[in-house]
Short mmCIF file of C-alpha atoms in Angstrom, two decimals:
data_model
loop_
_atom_site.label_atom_id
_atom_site.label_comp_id
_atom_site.label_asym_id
_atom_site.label_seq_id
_atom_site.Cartn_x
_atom_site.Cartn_y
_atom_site.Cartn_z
CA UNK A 1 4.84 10.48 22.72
CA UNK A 2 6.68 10.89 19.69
CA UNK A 3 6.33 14.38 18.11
CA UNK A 4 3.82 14.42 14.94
CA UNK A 5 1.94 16.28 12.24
CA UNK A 6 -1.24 15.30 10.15
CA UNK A 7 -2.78 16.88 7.10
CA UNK A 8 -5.17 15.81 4.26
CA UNK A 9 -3.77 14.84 0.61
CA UNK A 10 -4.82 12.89 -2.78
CA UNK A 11 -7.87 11.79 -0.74
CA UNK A 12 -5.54 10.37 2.45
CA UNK A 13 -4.84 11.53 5.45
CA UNK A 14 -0.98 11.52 5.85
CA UNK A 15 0.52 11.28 9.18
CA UNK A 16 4.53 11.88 9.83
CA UNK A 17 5.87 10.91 13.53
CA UNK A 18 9.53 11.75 14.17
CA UNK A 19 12.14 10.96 17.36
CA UNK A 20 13.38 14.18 17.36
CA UNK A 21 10.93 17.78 17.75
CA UNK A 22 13.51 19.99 15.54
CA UNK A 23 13.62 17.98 12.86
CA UNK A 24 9.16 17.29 12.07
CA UNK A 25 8.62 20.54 10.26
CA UNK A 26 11.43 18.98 7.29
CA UNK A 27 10.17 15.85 7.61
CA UNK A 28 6.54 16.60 6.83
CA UNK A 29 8.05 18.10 3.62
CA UNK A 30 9.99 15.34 2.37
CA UNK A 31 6.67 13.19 2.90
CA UNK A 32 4.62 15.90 0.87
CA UNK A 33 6.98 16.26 -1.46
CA UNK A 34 7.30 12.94 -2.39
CA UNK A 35 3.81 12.78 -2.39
CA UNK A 36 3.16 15.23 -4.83
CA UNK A 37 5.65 14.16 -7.24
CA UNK A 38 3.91 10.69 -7.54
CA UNK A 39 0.66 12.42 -7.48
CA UNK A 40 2.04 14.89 -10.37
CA UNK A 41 2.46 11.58 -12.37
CA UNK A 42 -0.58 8.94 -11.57
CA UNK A 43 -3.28 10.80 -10.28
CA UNK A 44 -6.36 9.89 -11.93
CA UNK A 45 -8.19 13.41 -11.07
CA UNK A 46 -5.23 15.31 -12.71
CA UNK A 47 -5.97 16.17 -16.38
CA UNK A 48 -2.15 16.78 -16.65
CA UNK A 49 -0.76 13.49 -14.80
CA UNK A 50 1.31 11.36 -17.19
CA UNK A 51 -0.47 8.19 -17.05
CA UNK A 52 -3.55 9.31 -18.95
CA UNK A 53 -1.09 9.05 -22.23
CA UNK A 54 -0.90 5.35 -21.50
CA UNK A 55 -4.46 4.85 -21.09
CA UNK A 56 -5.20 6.68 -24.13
CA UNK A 57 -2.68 4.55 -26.00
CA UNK A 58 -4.63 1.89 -26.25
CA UNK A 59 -2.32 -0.65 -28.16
CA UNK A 60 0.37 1.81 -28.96
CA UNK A 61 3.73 1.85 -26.83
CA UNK A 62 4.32 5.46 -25.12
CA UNK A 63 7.48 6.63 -24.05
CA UNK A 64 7.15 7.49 -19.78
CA UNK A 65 9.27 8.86 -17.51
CA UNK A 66 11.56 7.32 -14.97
CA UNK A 67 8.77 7.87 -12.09
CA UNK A 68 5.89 6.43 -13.63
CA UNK A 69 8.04 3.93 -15.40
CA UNK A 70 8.73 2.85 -11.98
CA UNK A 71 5.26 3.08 -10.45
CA UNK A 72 4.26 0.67 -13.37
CA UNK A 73 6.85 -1.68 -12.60
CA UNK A 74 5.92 -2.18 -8.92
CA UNK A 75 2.24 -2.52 -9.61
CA UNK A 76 2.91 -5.47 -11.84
CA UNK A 77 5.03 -7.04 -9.43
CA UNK A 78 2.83 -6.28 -6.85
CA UNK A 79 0.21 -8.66 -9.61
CA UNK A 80 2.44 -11.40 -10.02
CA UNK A 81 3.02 -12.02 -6.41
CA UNK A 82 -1.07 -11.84 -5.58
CA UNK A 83 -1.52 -13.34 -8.29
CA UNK A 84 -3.64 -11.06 -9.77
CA UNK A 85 -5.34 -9.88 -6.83
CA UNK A 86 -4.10 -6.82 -7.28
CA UNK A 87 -3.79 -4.95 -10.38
CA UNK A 88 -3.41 -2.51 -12.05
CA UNK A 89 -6.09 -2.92 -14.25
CA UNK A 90 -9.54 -0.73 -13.78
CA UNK A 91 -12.69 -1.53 -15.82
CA UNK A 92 -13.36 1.74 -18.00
CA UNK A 93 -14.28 2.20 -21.40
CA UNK A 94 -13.11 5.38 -23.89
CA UNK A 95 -15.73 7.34 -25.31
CA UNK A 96 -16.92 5.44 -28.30
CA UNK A 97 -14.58 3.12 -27.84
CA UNK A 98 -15.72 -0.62 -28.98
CA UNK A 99 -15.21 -3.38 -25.54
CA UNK A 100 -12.41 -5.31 -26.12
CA UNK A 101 -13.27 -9.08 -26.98
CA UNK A 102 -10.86 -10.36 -24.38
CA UNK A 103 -10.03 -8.21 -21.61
CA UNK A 104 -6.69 -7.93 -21.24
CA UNK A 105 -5.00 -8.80 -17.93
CA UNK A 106 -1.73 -7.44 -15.89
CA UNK A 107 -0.02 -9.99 -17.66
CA UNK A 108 -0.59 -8.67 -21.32
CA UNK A 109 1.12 -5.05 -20.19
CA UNK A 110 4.92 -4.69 -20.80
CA UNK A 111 7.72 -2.19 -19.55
CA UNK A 112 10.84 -2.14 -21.68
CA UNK A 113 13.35 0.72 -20.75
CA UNK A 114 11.03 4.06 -20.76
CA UNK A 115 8.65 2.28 -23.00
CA UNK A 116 5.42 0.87 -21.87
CA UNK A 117 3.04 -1.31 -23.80
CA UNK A 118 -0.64 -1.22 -22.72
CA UNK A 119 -3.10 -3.35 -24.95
CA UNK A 120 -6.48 -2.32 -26.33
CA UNK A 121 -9.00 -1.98 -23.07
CA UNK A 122 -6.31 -1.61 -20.37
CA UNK A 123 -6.62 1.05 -18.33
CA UNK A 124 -4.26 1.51 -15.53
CA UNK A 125 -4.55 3.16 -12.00
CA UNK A 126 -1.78 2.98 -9.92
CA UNK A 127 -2.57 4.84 -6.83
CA UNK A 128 -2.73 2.51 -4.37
CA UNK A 129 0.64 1.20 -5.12
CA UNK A 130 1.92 4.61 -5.59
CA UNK A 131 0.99 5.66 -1.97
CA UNK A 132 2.33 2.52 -0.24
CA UNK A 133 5.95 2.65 -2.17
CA UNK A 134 6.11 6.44 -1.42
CA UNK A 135 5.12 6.00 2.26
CA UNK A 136 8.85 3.65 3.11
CA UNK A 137 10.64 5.58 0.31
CA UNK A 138 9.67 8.61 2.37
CA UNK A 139 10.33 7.68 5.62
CA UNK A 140 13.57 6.79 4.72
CA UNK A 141 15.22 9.84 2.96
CA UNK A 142 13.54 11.57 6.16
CA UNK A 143 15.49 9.77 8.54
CA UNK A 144 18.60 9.56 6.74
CA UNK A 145 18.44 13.68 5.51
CA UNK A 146 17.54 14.41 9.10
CA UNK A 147 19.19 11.44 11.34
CA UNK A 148 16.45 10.30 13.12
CA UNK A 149 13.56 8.20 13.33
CA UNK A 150 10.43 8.57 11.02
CA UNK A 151 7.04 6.94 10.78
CA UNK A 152 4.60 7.62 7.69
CA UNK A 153 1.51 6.75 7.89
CA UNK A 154 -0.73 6.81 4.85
CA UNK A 155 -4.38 5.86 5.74
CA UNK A 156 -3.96 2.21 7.06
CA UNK A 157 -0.30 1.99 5.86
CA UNK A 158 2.93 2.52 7.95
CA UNK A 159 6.45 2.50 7.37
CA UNK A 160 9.76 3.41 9.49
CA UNK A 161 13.08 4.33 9.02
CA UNK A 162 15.59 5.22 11.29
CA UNK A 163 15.81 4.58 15.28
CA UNK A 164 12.53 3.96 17.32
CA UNK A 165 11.33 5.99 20.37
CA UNK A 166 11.67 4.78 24.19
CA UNK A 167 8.97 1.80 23.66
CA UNK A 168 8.56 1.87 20.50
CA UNK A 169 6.71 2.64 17.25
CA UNK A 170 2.84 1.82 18.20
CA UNK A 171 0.25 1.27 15.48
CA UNK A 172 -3.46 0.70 16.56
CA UNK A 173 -4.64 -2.25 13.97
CA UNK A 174 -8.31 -1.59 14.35
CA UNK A 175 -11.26 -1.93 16.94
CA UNK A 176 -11.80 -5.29 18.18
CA UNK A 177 -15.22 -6.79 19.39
CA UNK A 178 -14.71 -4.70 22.89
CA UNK A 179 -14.26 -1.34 21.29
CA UNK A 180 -10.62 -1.33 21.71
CA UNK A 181 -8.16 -0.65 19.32
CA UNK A 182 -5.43 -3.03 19.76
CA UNK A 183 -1.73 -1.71 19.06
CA UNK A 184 1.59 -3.16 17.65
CA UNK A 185 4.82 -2.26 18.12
CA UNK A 186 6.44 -2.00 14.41
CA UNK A 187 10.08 -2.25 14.57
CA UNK A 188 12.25 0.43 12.14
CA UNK A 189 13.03 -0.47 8.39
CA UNK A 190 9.42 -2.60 8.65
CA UNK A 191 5.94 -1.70 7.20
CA UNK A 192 2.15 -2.43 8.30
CA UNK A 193 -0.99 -2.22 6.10
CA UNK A 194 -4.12 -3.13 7.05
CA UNK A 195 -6.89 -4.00 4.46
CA UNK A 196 -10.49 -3.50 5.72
CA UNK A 197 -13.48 -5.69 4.04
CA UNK A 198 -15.20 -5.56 2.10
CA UNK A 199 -13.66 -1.85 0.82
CA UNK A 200 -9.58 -3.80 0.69
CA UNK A 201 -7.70 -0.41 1.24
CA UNK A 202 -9.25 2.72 2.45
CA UNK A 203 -6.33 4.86 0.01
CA UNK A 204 -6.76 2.12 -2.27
CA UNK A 205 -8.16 2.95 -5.78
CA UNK A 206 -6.75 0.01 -7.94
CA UNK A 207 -8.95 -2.88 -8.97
CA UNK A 208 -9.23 -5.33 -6.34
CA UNK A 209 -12.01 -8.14 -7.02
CA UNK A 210 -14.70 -8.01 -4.76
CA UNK A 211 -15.83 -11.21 -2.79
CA UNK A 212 -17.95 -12.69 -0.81
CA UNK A 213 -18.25 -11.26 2.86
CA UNK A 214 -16.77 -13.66 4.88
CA UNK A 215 -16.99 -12.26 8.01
CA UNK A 216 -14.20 -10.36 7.57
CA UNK A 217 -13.79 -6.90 9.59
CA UNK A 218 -9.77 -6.14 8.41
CA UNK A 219 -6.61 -8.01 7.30
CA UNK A 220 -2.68 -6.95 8.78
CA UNK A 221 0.15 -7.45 7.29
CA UNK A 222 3.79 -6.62 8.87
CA UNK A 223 6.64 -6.92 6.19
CA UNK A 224 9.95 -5.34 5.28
CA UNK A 225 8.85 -2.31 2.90
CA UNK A 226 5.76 -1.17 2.13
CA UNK A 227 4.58 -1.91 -0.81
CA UNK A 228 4.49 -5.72 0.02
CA UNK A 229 2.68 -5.25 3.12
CA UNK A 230 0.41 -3.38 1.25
CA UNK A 231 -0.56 -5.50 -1.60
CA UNK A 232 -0.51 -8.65 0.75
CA UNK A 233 -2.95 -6.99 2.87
CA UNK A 234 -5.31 -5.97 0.16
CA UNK A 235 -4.63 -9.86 -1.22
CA UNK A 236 -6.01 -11.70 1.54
CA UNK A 237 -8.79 -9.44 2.46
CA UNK A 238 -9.94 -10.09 -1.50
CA UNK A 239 -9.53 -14.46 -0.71
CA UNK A 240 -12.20 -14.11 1.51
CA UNK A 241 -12.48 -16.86 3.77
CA UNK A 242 -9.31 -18.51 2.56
CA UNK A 243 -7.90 -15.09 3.52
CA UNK A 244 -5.67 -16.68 6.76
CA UNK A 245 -4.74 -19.89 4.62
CA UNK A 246 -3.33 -17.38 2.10
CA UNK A 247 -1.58 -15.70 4.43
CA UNK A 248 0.23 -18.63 5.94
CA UNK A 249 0.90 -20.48 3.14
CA UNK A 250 2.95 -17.32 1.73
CA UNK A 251 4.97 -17.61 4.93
CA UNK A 252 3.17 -13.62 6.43
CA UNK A 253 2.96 -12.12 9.73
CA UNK A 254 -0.78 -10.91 9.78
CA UNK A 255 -3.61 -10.89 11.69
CA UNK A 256 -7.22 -11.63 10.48
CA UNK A 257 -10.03 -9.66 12.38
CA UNK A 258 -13.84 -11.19 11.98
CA UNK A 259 -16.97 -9.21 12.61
CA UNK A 260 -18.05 -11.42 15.32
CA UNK A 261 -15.25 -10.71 17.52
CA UNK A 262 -12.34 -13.31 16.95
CA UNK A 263 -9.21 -12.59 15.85
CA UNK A 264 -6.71 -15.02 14.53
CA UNK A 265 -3.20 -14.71 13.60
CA UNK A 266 -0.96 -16.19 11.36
CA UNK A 267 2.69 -18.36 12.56
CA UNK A 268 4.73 -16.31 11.48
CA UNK A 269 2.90 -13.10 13.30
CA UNK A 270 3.15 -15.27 16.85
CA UNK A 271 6.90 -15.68 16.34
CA UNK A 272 8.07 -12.49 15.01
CA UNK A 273 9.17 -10.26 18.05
CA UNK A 274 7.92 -8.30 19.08
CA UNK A 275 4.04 -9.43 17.84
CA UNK A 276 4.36 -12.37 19.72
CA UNK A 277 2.67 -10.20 22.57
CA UNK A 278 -0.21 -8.91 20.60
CA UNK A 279 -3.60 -11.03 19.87
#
């Protein structure tokens, strides 16, 4: 088993899984400290993080820094290829603040350079996002600083860099209707989320429409980086029961898990070595 380390953090726990025993003490601290410096930035629960000036804004273009710049950046990407399902927007109203007549959507905030452009009623909360692109960021300076493999697991969010261990990198994707918990094999350089319904992300805190239940127990996703496995996940599980036609039709490897005990997968899942094993 590979060598590994867990610890608590911005309301996650935070795994870190290296190849080689000498080298999991540095790697935990990369992961935290790339952790914190996100945190620093976009936590919510921090009076001092940096994205409470753009959500005080409200209308008025604030100068941000290169980190939360970015953060911003990915979570509107991350909207534009769900479609909106999701975003960075959260429902919250300022202190004597009037509701705006139309509530303003992903698409109404801009980034220009260091600038961003929030309009009147958008509040942003990027954490989710945050945690998923720091997880393969992470694992990769880890394994390139320290020349091995890494795995970083963020709640129900994986990512590896680096070589693999003697069988591999194995991910349990949740209980099935027998009580077992299922695993994957998640090749290096690749990512896995899982989205659980109806809560989409267990370290997710961005506003994700809630639907109908569906059936739906949990929703996996295996891409190439993290944050697209992430939001893909946490896409599908909010389709509901259109959740596995969504996947497929956007060309995924995932799995869909129902309550009742069935699982189903999509195509591309079946024919993407080495899931082809794995119901």
């Amino acid at each position: 088993m590979a060598p590994s380390t867990v610890w608590t953090t911005w309301g996650s726990e935070v795994e870190v899984r290296v190849t080689e025993w000498a080298a999991l003490t540095e790697a935990a601290d990369i992961v935290a400290d790339a952790l914190a410096q996100v945190q620093a930035v976009c936590d919510l629960g921090r009076g001092d993080a940096e994205i409470h000036a753009v959500n005080q804004a409200q209308g008025t273009p604030v100068r941000v820094g290169t980190r939360l710049g970015g953060l911003i950046r990915a979570a509107l990407w991350a909207a534009r290829m769900t479609d909106g399902a999701v975003s960075p927007l959260i429902e919250e109203t300022a202190p004597g603040a009037v509701p705006a007549r139309t509530p303003p959507t992903f698409e109404d905030i801009r980034v220009d350079g260091d600038t961003v452009f929030a309009p009147f009623g958008a509040f942003l909360d990027v954490t989710g996002i945050a945690k998923a692109a720091t997880a393969h960021r992470a694992a990769r300076r880890a394994a390139d600083d320290l020349e091995c493999g890494v795995l970083v697991r963020i709640d129900d969010l994986v990512a590896t860099w680096g070589h693999c261990p003697i069988g591999g990198w194995q991910v349990e994707v949740g209980r099935d209707a027998t009580g077992r918990s299922p695993q994957v094999e998640v090749r290096s350089g690749s990512a896995l989320a899982t989205a659980r319904a109806p809560a989409v992300h267990a370290a997710d805190v961005d506003s994700v429409p809630r639907v109908t239940d569906a059936g739906l127990e949990s929703v996996t996703v295996v891409a190439d980086d993290g944050l697209w496995a992430y939001s893909a996940a946490a896409a599908a599980a909010a389709q509901g029961v259109a959740a596995l036609r969504w996947l497929g039709e956007n060309d995924l490897a995932a799995r869909v898990a129902y309550r009742h005990g069935s699982v189903r997968t999509t195509d591309a899942w079946l024919h993407l070595p080495p899931y082809d094993h794995v119901a």
